[in-house]
Amino acid sequence: MLRKNLLAVLSLLLSSAGLAQDANYWSNAYGPGGFMSPGAVIAKNGDSGVLFYNPALLAFNTKNASNISGSIYNFQTTRFNDGAGLGLSLKATSTYILPVIASNTIYLKLKKPITLAYAIMNTPVMKFNASQRRDGMVNVLDESLSVGNEFYVGQYVHSNTVDETTGLLAVGKSFPQKLAMGVSFGFTNRRQEFHHNLTLSVLSNDASAGLDQRLVSIEEYYLVHSNVFNLGIKAGLSYELAPKHHLGLLVTAPSIHLSSKADLLVQYSINNLPLGNNKEKFLIANSKQTKLASRWKTPLSIAGGYTYDYGKGHLYFSAEYFSRIAEYSVITPRNDYFIRPDTGIGKEFTSSMMQLKNLNKSILNFSVGVSFPLRERIMGYLSLRTDYNYSDTRKFQNEDGYRSNTSTWDIYHMQVGTNFKKRKFNLRVGLLLSYGRKSQLEQMVNFDDPSVENNLEGSLKKISATRFAMGLMLAYIHNF
């Protein structure tokens, strides 16, 4: 990380552990595995009047319809157990009421009919905001500087908020031989605020010195705002293998960068840090940069789906493969002066050590879903899907900068609900559940055993992290 490399250059050994969710592709219920969400399939499943994730399935819509789908209540909690020391967990809990997608489907009765759809979708990707603090008498400084325990204060703040808004335009058309094709264009605005703040202070216990007691402190502050506009293109196929067997294929191209804007504010300071031989280290490094370029990459993916019609119900399987993306900078700062005063030493380190970076390993997600009649005009739904994490800290070239993702865990999702069908509309209500866990994560900071040798930060240990989410989904489809 930035601080480790900066202080290594300055003959110090300070470490940093920037957290950095989401690194999961299938968290959104509107996707290949979200069988209960209207239109969230690859192969034909009997839904009508909705915007389909696979645009080829639009060809089977022969009605004009509007759809509003959303999580009318959602609760999420993420916890890094002992994230800042024993009993000092980092926990973030959030609730929100928010529509997810609103769409309109238009059937054009031309000589060769086609179906168009447009939509706006909002996705709250990540909302993590946690802080932790410890103060007390701890033996931090060497006995030659301060005998016995000293007053120590350590505090840590980490927040990462990511949300996306997408405008969609799609078209689907059927062909002879039971084939349909479609294409969709998505214009996505991705916004991220990433904040990391670590303050470590120790006051010597020489009371006879009055207000002249030695204060040793280290501060690390990193704040980034990023705003990226991308274009995503998907092309899909649908094929009826037999009257009860349906296949679907979807290819999603890597995202195309349209425009972006980002800014950052960074400060590192060291005050009175003992180096031995009666020497202390002082340092201030500071930079604010605006109008920076920012990038957010999504990979090539290939998804396949299969639906089997049994009676009035459907059995559905799907999978999606995501290719890897090599390490890249989400935000690359300019090579301005960083270490103060501007002697020239700070400029060469700015770009690599202040960057926000990302990489994506290749993954394969799976889902299974089933719909079954409960009563006349009432259909039940149940689906399960994986949501594997694509981050891999071991594959980064070095520890310069910060990782853009907070989550490093795999998530497993379940959907259960019912659809009430009327002549003019469908009403779908369901429960969304998600759970993820990972062990052997390195702490962000450890306030248990601070010392000069570990730069007041403590010896980082392995911990576990868990994520749980529960939401109530409501979808309304009106057929005109």
Short mmCIF file of C-alpha atoms in Angstrom, two decimals:
data_model
loop_
_atom_site.label_atom_id
_atom_site.label_comp_id
_atom_site.label_asym_id
_atom_site.label_seq_id
_atom_site.Cartn_x
_atom_site.Cartn_y
_atom_site.Cartn_z
CA MET A 1 0.00 0.00 0.00
CA LEU A 2 0.96 3.61 -0.31
CA ARG A 3 2.16 4.18 3.23
CA LYS A 4 4.22 0.99 3.35
CA ASN A 5 6.07 1.86 0.15
CA LEU A 6 6.46 5.52 0.99
CA LEU A 7 8.03 4.83 4.37
CA ALA A 8 10.10 1.98 3.02
CA VAL A 9 11.68 4.50 0.69
CA LEU A 10 12.29 6.63 3.77
CA SER A 11 13.86 3.65 5.63
CA LEU A 12 10.75 2.92 7.68
CA LEU A 13 8.50 -0.14 7.67
CA LEU A 14 4.97 1.13 8.08
CA SER A 15 2.28 -1.17 6.64
CA SER A 16 -1.19 -0.36 5.36
CA ALA A 17 -4.25 -2.49 4.66
CA GLY A 18 -6.81 -0.68 2.58
CA LEU A 19 -10.11 -2.42 2.51
CA ALA A 20 -11.62 -1.92 -0.33
CA GLN A 21 -17.87 -4.78 -2.29
CA ASP A 22 -18.57 -5.10 -4.56
CA ALA A 23 -16.42 -7.62 -6.30
CA ASN A 24 -19.39 -9.84 -7.13
CA TYR A 25 -21.17 -9.92 -10.49
CA TRP A 26 -24.46 -11.63 -9.53
CA SER A 27 -25.49 -9.61 -6.47
CA ASN A 28 -28.26 -7.87 -8.39
CA ALA A 29 -31.53 -9.84 -8.51
CA TYR A 30 -32.00 -8.70 -12.12
CA GLY A 31 -29.52 -11.06 -13.76
CA PRO A 32 -29.16 -14.58 -15.21
CA GLY A 33 -29.71 -16.22 -11.81
CA GLY A 34 -32.55 -14.05 -10.51
CA PHE A 35 -35.29 -16.41 -11.70
CA MET A 36 -38.07 -14.84 -9.62
CA SER A 37 -37.34 -11.28 -10.74
CA PRO A 38 -39.38 -10.53 -13.88
CA GLY A 39 -37.29 -10.99 -17.02
CA ALA A 40 -34.11 -12.06 -15.21
CA VAL A 41 -33.43 -15.17 -17.29
CA ILE A 42 -31.43 -16.39 -20.29
CA ALA A 43 -33.87 -19.02 -21.59
CA LYS A 44 -37.62 -18.57 -22.10
CA ASN A 45 -39.57 -19.03 -18.85
CA GLY A 46 -43.13 -17.93 -19.59
CA ASP A 47 -42.85 -14.32 -18.39
CA SER A 48 -44.52 -11.75 -20.61
CA GLY A 49 -44.62 -8.00 -20.80
CA VAL A 50 -41.21 -7.50 -19.18
CA LEU A 51 -37.74 -6.31 -20.11
CA PHE A 52 -35.64 -9.46 -20.49
CA TYR A 53 -32.02 -9.75 -19.41
CA ASN A 54 -31.54 -11.74 -22.61
CA PRO A 55 -32.96 -9.32 -25.21
CA ALA A 56 -33.74 -12.19 -27.60
CA LEU A 57 -36.64 -13.16 -25.32
CA LEU A 58 -38.32 -9.83 -26.03
CA ALA A 59 -39.38 -11.34 -29.34
CA PHE A 60 -41.96 -13.44 -27.49
CA ASN A 61 -43.64 -10.36 -26.01
CA THR A 62 -46.62 -9.45 -28.17
CA LYS A 63 -48.15 -6.93 -25.75
CA ASN A 64 -47.31 -3.43 -24.67
CA ALA A 65 -46.51 -3.49 -20.98
CA SER A 66 -44.85 -1.58 -18.15
CA ASN A 67 -42.94 -3.11 -15.28
CA ILE A 68 -41.74 -1.75 -11.95
CA SER A 69 -39.57 -4.07 -9.89
CA GLY A 70 -37.87 -3.16 -6.71
CA SER A 71 -36.70 -4.09 -3.27
CA ILE A 72 -39.26 -2.18 -1.24
CA TYR A 73 -37.29 -2.94 1.92
CA ASN A 74 -33.73 -4.17 2.17
CA PHE A 75 -31.52 -4.83 5.19
CA GLN A 76 -27.79 -5.50 4.90
CA THR A 77 -25.11 -6.10 7.48
CA THR A 78 -21.39 -6.66 6.91
CA ARG A 79 -19.04 -7.50 9.75
CA PHE A 80 -15.26 -7.88 9.93
CA ASN A 81 -14.88 -9.84 13.15
CA ASP A 82 -12.10 -8.33 15.35
CA GLY A 83 -11.26 -6.13 12.37
CA ALA A 84 -9.36 -3.58 14.50
CA GLY A 85 -8.40 -5.85 17.41
CA LEU A 86 -9.88 -8.33 19.85
CA GLY A 87 -13.49 -7.32 20.44
CA LEU A 88 -13.12 -4.36 18.07
CA SER A 89 -15.13 -5.51 15.07
CA LEU A 90 -15.84 -3.35 12.04
CA LYS A 91 -19.57 -3.55 11.33
CA ALA A 92 -21.78 -1.72 8.85
CA THR A 93 -25.57 -2.01 8.72
CA SER A 94 -27.83 -0.30 6.23
CA THR A 95 -31.48 -0.29 5.23
CA TYR A 96 -33.09 1.34 2.24
CA ILE A 97 -36.32 1.53 0.30
CA LEU A 98 -35.59 1.88 -3.36
CA PRO A 99 -37.04 0.91 -6.76
CA VAL A 100 -34.57 -1.15 -8.76
CA ILE A 101 -35.94 -1.16 -12.30
CA ALA A 102 -38.73 0.53 -14.26
CA SER A 103 -39.28 -0.54 -17.87
CA ASN A 104 -41.66 -0.28 -20.81
CA THR A 105 -42.07 -2.91 -23.52
CA ILE A 106 -43.50 -1.98 -26.94
CA TYR A 107 -44.63 -4.50 -29.55
CA LEU A 108 -44.44 -3.10 -33.06
CA LYS A 109 -46.87 -4.83 -35.43
CA LEU A 110 -44.82 -4.31 -38.57
CA LYS A 111 -44.63 -6.51 -41.64
CA LYS A 112 -41.87 -8.23 -39.72
CA PRO A 113 -42.79 -7.54 -36.06
CA ILE A 114 -40.20 -6.61 -33.49
CA THR A 115 -40.36 -5.80 -29.80
CA LEU A 116 -38.60 -2.82 -28.23
CA ALA A 117 -37.98 -2.12 -24.56
CA TYR A 118 -36.42 0.67 -22.56
CA ALA A 119 -35.74 0.92 -18.87
CA ILE A 120 -33.95 2.72 -16.10
CA MET A 121 -32.33 0.69 -13.34
CA ASN A 122 -30.64 1.70 -10.12
CA THR A 123 -28.28 -0.70 -8.34
CA PRO A 124 -26.94 0.04 -4.84
CA VAL A 125 -23.76 -1.99 -5.26
CA MET A 126 -22.09 -1.31 -1.92
CA LYS A 127 -22.68 0.71 1.21
CA PHE A 128 -20.10 0.11 3.92
CA ASN A 129 -19.32 2.64 6.63
CA ALA A 130 -17.57 1.53 9.81
CA SER A 131 -15.29 2.99 12.45
CA GLN A 132 -13.47 1.71 15.52
CA ARG A 133 -11.41 3.20 18.35
CA ARG A 134 -9.28 2.16 21.29
CA ASP A 135 -7.76 4.29 24.05
CA GLY A 136 -5.99 3.25 27.23
CA MET A 137 -2.67 2.81 28.99
CA VAL A 138 -0.41 0.62 26.87
CA ASN A 139 3.35 0.08 26.92
CA VAL A 140 4.16 1.43 23.47
CA LEU A 141 7.38 3.43 23.75
CA ASP A 142 10.79 2.12 24.70
CA GLU A 143 11.63 2.36 28.40
CA SER A 144 14.46 4.75 27.61
CA LEU A 145 11.89 7.23 26.31
CA SER A 146 8.99 6.59 28.68
CA VAL A 147 8.93 4.22 31.64
CA GLY A 148 5.87 2.01 31.97
CA ASN A 149 2.59 2.39 30.12
CA GLU A 150 1.67 5.38 27.97
CA PHE A 151 -1.70 6.80 26.96
CA TYR A 152 -2.52 5.40 23.52
CA VAL A 153 -5.32 6.30 21.10
CA GLY A 154 -5.98 4.48 17.87
CA GLN A 155 -8.92 5.16 15.58
CA TYR A 156 -9.87 3.85 12.18
CA VAL A 157 -12.58 4.82 9.68
CA HIS A 158 -13.37 3.00 6.47
CA SER A 159 -16.26 3.68 4.13
CA ASN A 160 -16.96 2.57 0.59
CA THR A 161 -20.18 3.54 -1.18
CA VAL A 162 -20.86 2.42 -4.75
CA ASP A 163 -24.05 2.75 -6.76
CA GLU A 164 -24.91 2.47 -10.42
CA THR A 165 -27.69 3.89 -12.58
CA THR A 166 -28.27 2.35 -16.00
CA GLY A 167 -30.44 3.36 -18.93
CA LEU A 168 -31.31 0.40 -21.14
CA LEU A 169 -32.52 0.10 -24.72
CA ALA A 170 -33.21 -3.36 -26.18
CA VAL A 171 -34.76 -4.96 -29.24
CA GLY A 172 -35.79 -8.55 -29.95
CA LYS A 173 -36.98 -10.27 -33.11
CA SER A 174 -38.15 -13.79 -33.87
CA PHE A 175 -37.14 -15.80 -36.94
CA PRO A 176 -38.30 -19.02 -38.52
CA GLN A 177 -37.04 -22.33 -37.20
CA LYS A 178 -37.90 -21.44 -33.59
CA LEU A 179 -35.10 -18.89 -33.31
CA ALA A 180 -35.06 -15.40 -31.82
CA MET A 181 -32.29 -12.82 -31.58
CA GLY A 182 -31.86 -9.62 -29.63
CA VAL A 183 -29.42 -6.90 -28.67
CA SER A 184 -29.37 -4.37 -25.84
CA PHE A 185 -27.41 -1.24 -25.03
CA GLY A 186 -26.85 -0.08 -21.47
CA PHE A 187 -25.52 3.36 -20.53
CA THR A 188 -24.23 3.11 -16.96
CA ASN A 189 -23.16 5.82 -14.54
CA ARG A 190 -21.05 4.33 -11.74
CA ARG A 191 -20.36 6.48 -8.67
CA GLN A 192 -17.94 5.57 -5.89
CA GLU A 193 -16.79 7.31 -2.72
CA PHE A 194 -13.87 5.58 -1.01
CA HIS A 195 -12.63 6.81 2.38
CA HIS A 196 -9.82 5.46 4.56
CA ASN A 197 -8.61 7.25 7.71
CA LEU A 198 -6.18 5.86 10.30
CA THR A 199 -4.90 7.91 13.26
CA LEU A 200 -2.43 6.51 15.82
CA SER A 201 -1.19 8.56 18.79
CA VAL A 202 0.76 7.86 21.99
CA LEU A 203 1.64 10.30 24.79
CA SER A 204 4.65 9.65 27.02
CA ASN A 205 3.91 9.17 30.71
CA ASP A 206 6.41 11.72 32.04
CA ALA A 207 3.95 13.77 34.08
CA SER A 208 6.76 15.99 35.38
CA ALA A 209 7.09 17.43 31.89
CA GLY A 210 3.64 19.04 32.12
CA LEU A 211 2.42 20.00 28.69
CA ASP A 212 5.81 19.15 27.20
CA GLN A 213 5.19 15.41 27.15
CA ARG A 214 6.35 13.66 23.99
CA LEU A 215 3.56 13.00 21.49
CA VAL A 216 4.21 10.37 18.83
CA SER A 217 1.60 10.19 16.08
CA ILE A 218 1.01 8.73 12.63
CA GLU A 219 -1.92 9.70 10.40
CA GLU A 220 -3.09 8.32 7.09
CA TYR A 221 -6.01 9.91 5.19
CA TYR A 222 -7.28 8.88 1.75
CA LEU A 223 -10.50 10.14 0.13
CA VAL A 224 -11.59 9.46 -3.46
CA HIS A 225 -14.66 10.38 -5.50
CA SER A 226 -15.12 8.70 -8.86
CA ASN A 227 -17.81 9.14 -11.52
CA VAL A 228 -17.62 6.92 -14.63
CA PHE A 229 -19.89 6.57 -17.69
CA ASN A 230 -19.71 3.29 -19.63
CA LEU A 231 -21.56 1.65 -22.51
CA GLY A 232 -22.43 -2.04 -22.29
CA ILE A 233 -23.59 -4.15 -25.24
CA LYS A 234 -25.27 -7.56 -25.04
CA ALA A 235 -26.33 -9.91 -27.85
CA GLY A 236 -28.59 -12.89 -27.22
CA LEU A 237 -30.12 -15.92 -28.87
CA SER A 238 -33.15 -18.00 -27.96
CA TYR A 239 -33.93 -21.40 -29.44
CA GLU A 240 -36.86 -23.75 -28.87
CA LEU A 241 -35.26 -27.17 -28.87
CA ALA A 242 -38.65 -28.88 -28.44
CA PRO A 243 -42.07 -27.71 -27.25
CA LYS A 244 -41.01 -28.12 -23.61
CA HIS A 245 -37.28 -27.41 -23.93
CA HIS A 246 -35.87 -23.89 -24.33
CA LEU A 247 -32.27 -22.76 -24.73
CA GLY A 248 -30.74 -19.30 -24.38
CA LEU A 249 -27.34 -17.80 -25.02
CA LEU A 250 -26.09 -14.33 -24.09
CA VAL A 251 -22.76 -12.69 -24.86
CA THR A 252 -21.84 -9.49 -23.04
CA ALA A 253 -19.01 -7.45 -24.48
CA PRO A 254 -16.43 -5.70 -22.27
CA SER A 255 -17.63 -2.27 -21.21
CA ILE A 256 -16.78 0.71 -23.39
CA HIS A 257 -15.51 3.81 -21.60
CA LEU A 258 -17.37 7.01 -22.47
CA SER A 259 -16.30 9.65 -19.95
CA SER A 260 -15.25 10.06 -16.34
CA LYS A 261 -14.28 12.43 -13.59
CA ALA A 262 -12.53 11.83 -10.28
CA ASP A 263 -10.76 13.65 -7.48
CA LEU A 264 -8.74 12.65 -4.43
CA LEU A 265 -7.37 14.11 -1.20
CA VAL A 266 -4.49 12.39 0.56
CA GLN A 267 -2.36 13.13 3.61
CA TYR A 268 0.28 11.15 5.52
CA SER A 269 2.02 12.57 8.54
CA ILE A 270 4.57 11.26 11.06
CA ASN A 271 5.45 13.12 14.22
CA ASN A 272 8.25 12.25 16.67
CA LEU A 273 8.53 8.61 15.63
CA PRO A 274 11.65 7.23 17.43
CA LEU A 275 14.31 5.78 15.15
CA GLY A 276 16.94 4.97 17.79
CA ASN A 277 20.16 6.83 18.60
CA ASN A 278 18.04 9.67 20.00
CA LYS A 279 16.64 10.46 16.57
CA GLU A 280 13.02 11.02 15.54
CA LYS A 281 11.25 10.97 12.23
CA PHE A 282 8.99 13.75 10.99
CA LEU A 283 7.13 13.64 7.69
CA ILE A 284 4.21 15.25 5.94
CA ALA A 285 3.00 14.18 2.52
CA ASN A 286 -0.08 15.82 1.10
CA SER A 287 -1.86 16.15 -2.24
CA LYS A 288 -5.24 17.15 -3.63
CA GLN A 289 -5.95 16.41 -7.27
CA THR A 290 -9.10 17.12 -9.25
CA LYS A 291 -10.37 16.40 -12.76
CA LEU A 292 -8.60 13.06 -12.88
CA ALA A 293 -9.50 10.35 -15.37
CA SER A 294 -11.20 7.27 -13.95
CA ARG A 295 -11.94 3.85 -15.41
CA TRP A 296 -14.16 0.95 -14.46
CA LYS A 297 -13.84 -2.23 -16.52
CA THR A 298 -16.29 -5.10 -16.88
CA PRO A 299 -15.20 -8.28 -18.66
CA LEU A 300 -16.40 -10.34 -21.56
CA SER A 301 -18.98 -12.84 -20.31
CA ILE A 302 -20.89 -15.74 -21.85
CA ALA A 303 -24.13 -16.98 -20.27
CA GLY A 304 -26.25 -19.99 -21.12
CA GLY A 305 -29.69 -21.01 -19.88
CA TYR A 306 -32.08 -23.93 -20.14
CA THR A 307 -35.78 -24.08 -19.25
CA TYR A 308 -37.95 -27.17 -19.07
CA ASP A 309 -41.74 -26.77 -19.03
CA TYR A 310 -43.51 -29.27 -16.83
CA GLY A 311 -47.27 -28.84 -16.59
CA LYS A 312 -47.84 -25.20 -15.71
CA GLY A 313 -44.44 -24.80 -14.05
CA HIS A 314 -40.87 -24.31 -15.22
CA LEU A 315 -37.49 -25.71 -14.21
CA TYR A 316 -34.60 -23.38 -15.00
CA PHE A 317 -30.80 -23.66 -15.05
CA SER A 318 -28.23 -21.03 -16.01
CA ALA A 319 -24.54 -20.33 -15.81
CA GLU A 320 -22.30 -17.41 -16.74
CA TYR A 321 -18.57 -17.32 -17.31
CA PHE A 322 -16.65 -14.07 -16.77
CA SER A 323 -13.19 -13.64 -18.24
CA ARG A 324 -10.30 -12.15 -16.30
CA ILE A 325 -9.19 -8.53 -16.33
CA ALA A 326 -5.55 -7.75 -15.68
CA GLU A 327 -4.60 -5.28 -12.96
CA TYR A 328 -5.42 -1.68 -13.84
CA SER A 329 -5.78 1.71 -12.15
CA VAL A 330 -9.33 2.84 -11.45
CA ILE A 331 -7.83 6.24 -10.66
CA THR A 332 -4.29 7.22 -11.59
CA PRO A 333 -3.06 10.43 -9.93
CA ARG A 334 -0.81 12.84 -11.70
CA ASN A 335 2.88 12.79 -10.81
CA ASP A 336 2.75 15.98 -8.77
CA TYR A 337 4.77 16.72 -5.66
CA PHE A 338 3.60 14.71 -2.67
CA ILE A 339 6.22 14.66 0.10
CA ARG A 340 6.70 18.15 1.58
CA PRO A 341 8.56 20.37 1.20
CA ASP A 342 8.75 20.12 -2.58
CA THR A 343 12.34 18.94 -2.79
CA GLY A 344 11.65 16.65 -5.73
CA ILE A 345 11.65 13.43 -3.73
CA GLY A 346 7.87 13.18 -3.57
CA LYS A 347 6.93 13.55 -7.20
CA GLU A 348 8.15 10.18 -8.42
CA PHE A 349 6.04 8.23 -5.90
CA THR A 350 2.69 9.96 -6.34
CA SER A 351 1.11 8.00 -9.18
CA SER A 352 1.69 4.44 -7.97
CA MET A 353 1.21 5.00 -4.25
CA MET A 354 -1.97 7.08 -4.45
CA GLN A 355 -3.77 5.02 -7.09
CA LEU A 356 -7.07 3.18 -6.63
CA LYS A 357 -6.69 -0.14 -8.40
CA ASN A 358 -8.57 -3.29 -9.35
CA LEU A 359 -8.27 -6.65 -11.06
CA ASN A 360 -10.75 -9.42 -11.90
CA LYS A 361 -10.06 -13.12 -11.90
CA SER A 362 -12.15 -15.39 -14.13
CA ILE A 363 -15.16 -17.00 -12.44
CA LEU A 364 -18.19 -19.15 -13.27
CA ASN A 365 -21.56 -18.65 -11.54
CA PHE A 366 -24.49 -21.09 -11.49
CA SER A 367 -28.21 -20.87 -10.72
CA VAL A 368 -31.26 -23.08 -10.50
CA GLY A 369 -34.90 -22.01 -10.30
CA VAL A 370 -38.33 -23.55 -10.28
CA SER A 371 -41.85 -22.17 -10.66
CA PHE A 372 -44.89 -24.19 -9.63
CA PRO A 373 -48.65 -23.54 -9.53
CA LEU A 374 -50.11 -22.92 -6.09
CA ARG A 375 -53.67 -22.05 -7.08
CA GLU A 376 -55.46 -20.87 -10.15
CA ARG A 377 -53.58 -17.74 -11.30
CA ILE A 378 -51.07 -17.99 -8.42
CA MET A 379 -47.56 -19.24 -9.20
CA GLY A 380 -44.82 -19.99 -6.67
CA TYR A 381 -41.13 -19.30 -7.29
CA LEU A 382 -37.92 -20.57 -5.73
CA SER A 383 -34.35 -19.99 -6.93
CA LEU A 384 -30.78 -20.38 -5.71
CA ARG A 385 -27.63 -18.90 -7.19
CA THR A 386 -23.93 -18.52 -6.50
CA ASP A 387 -22.21 -15.14 -6.53
CA TYR A 388 -18.49 -15.83 -6.46
CA ASN A 389 -16.06 -13.04 -5.67
CA TYR A 390 -13.71 -12.00 -8.45
CA SER A 391 -11.05 -10.22 -6.38
CA ASP A 392 -7.71 -11.85 -5.63
CA THR A 393 -5.25 -9.85 -3.53
CA ARG A 394 -2.48 -12.36 -4.26
CA LYS A 395 -2.40 -11.40 -7.94
CA PHE A 396 -1.65 -7.71 -7.50
CA GLN A 397 1.86 -6.83 -8.62
CA ASN A 398 2.64 -4.97 -5.39
CA GLU A 399 1.04 -3.23 -2.41
CA ASP A 400 1.10 0.24 -3.92
CA GLY A 401 -2.16 2.16 -3.67
CA TYR A 402 -5.54 0.90 -2.56
CA ARG A 403 -7.84 -1.87 -3.75
CA SER A 404 -11.21 -0.55 -4.89
CA ASN A 405 -13.29 -3.43 -3.46
CA THR A 406 -14.39 -4.06 0.12
CA SER A 407 -15.82 -7.56 -0.28
CA THR A 408 -13.59 -10.58 -0.74
CA TRP A 409 -16.17 -13.25 0.04
CA ASP A 410 -18.43 -15.49 -2.04
CA ILE A 411 -22.16 -14.87 -1.62
CA TYR A 412 -25.07 -17.30 -1.94
CA HIS A 413 -28.54 -15.98 -2.79
CA MET A 414 -32.04 -17.42 -2.41
CA GLN A 415 -35.33 -16.06 -3.74
CA VAL A 416 -38.78 -17.29 -2.78
CA GLY A 417 -42.13 -15.73 -3.65
CA THR A 418 -45.39 -15.80 -5.56
CA ASN A 419 -46.91 -14.25 -8.66
CA PHE A 420 -50.56 -13.18 -8.70
CA LYS A 421 -51.92 -13.03 -12.24
CA LYS A 422 -54.88 -10.90 -13.27
CA ARG A 423 -56.22 -10.04 -16.71
CA LYS A 424 -54.44 -6.70 -16.95
CA PHE A 425 -51.54 -7.11 -14.57
CA ASN A 426 -49.19 -9.40 -12.66
CA LEU A 427 -48.11 -8.74 -9.07
CA ARG A 428 -45.02 -10.56 -7.83
CA VAL A 429 -43.95 -10.54 -4.18
CA GLY A 430 -40.93 -12.31 -2.77
CA LEU A 431 -38.25 -12.59 -0.15
CA LEU A 432 -34.57 -12.14 -1.07
CA LEU A 433 -31.88 -13.67 1.17
CA SER A 434 -28.10 -13.48 0.81
CA TYR A 435 -25.23 -14.83 2.91
CA GLY A 436 -21.47 -14.70 2.51
CA ARG A 437 -18.49 -15.53 4.68
CA LYS A 438 -14.73 -15.71 4.37
CA SER A 439 -12.01 -16.60 6.84
CA GLN A 440 -8.28 -15.91 6.84
CA LEU A 441 -8.57 -12.23 5.99
CA GLU A 442 -5.87 -9.91 7.23
CA GLN A 443 -6.94 -7.25 9.70
CA MET A 444 -7.16 -3.67 8.56
CA VAL A 445 -5.38 -2.55 11.76
CA ASN A 446 -4.75 -4.11 15.16
CA PHE A 447 -4.96 -1.93 18.26
CA ASP A 448 -4.09 -4.85 20.58
CA ASP A 449 -0.29 -4.60 20.63
CA PRO A 450 0.92 -1.23 19.26
CA SER A 451 4.64 -0.50 19.49
CA VAL A 452 7.29 1.60 17.83
CA GLU A 453 8.51 -1.51 16.01
CA ASN A 454 5.14 -1.99 14.28
CA ASN A 455 4.63 1.76 13.85
CA LEU A 456 1.87 1.99 16.49
CA GLU A 457 -0.39 -0.15 14.31
CA GLY A 458 -0.08 -3.55 15.97
CA SER A 459 0.73 -6.92 14.45
CA LEU A 460 -1.87 -7.74 11.84
CA LYS A 461 -3.64 -11.09 12.31
CA LYS A 462 -6.08 -13.25 10.36
CA ILE A 463 -9.81 -12.67 10.89
CA SER A 464 -13.14 -13.65 9.32
CA ALA A 465 -15.85 -11.56 7.66
CA THR A 466 -19.56 -12.19 7.15
CA ARG A 467 -22.30 -10.56 5.10
CA PHE A 468 -26.06 -11.04 5.43
CA ALA A 469 -28.83 -9.33 3.46
CA MET A 470 -32.60 -9.68 3.45
CA GLY A 471 -35.05 -7.85 1.22
CA LEU A 472 -38.71 -7.79 0.33
CA MET A 473 -39.21 -7.58 -3.44
CA LEU A 474 -42.28 -6.21 -5.18
CA ALA A 475 -42.80 -6.29 -8.94
CA TYR A 476 -45.81 -4.94 -10.84
CA ILE A 477 -46.35 -5.68 -14.53
CA HIS A 478 -49.20 -3.89 -16.31
CA ASN A 479 -50.36 -5.10 -19.72
CA PHE A 480 -52.00 -2.45 -21.90
#
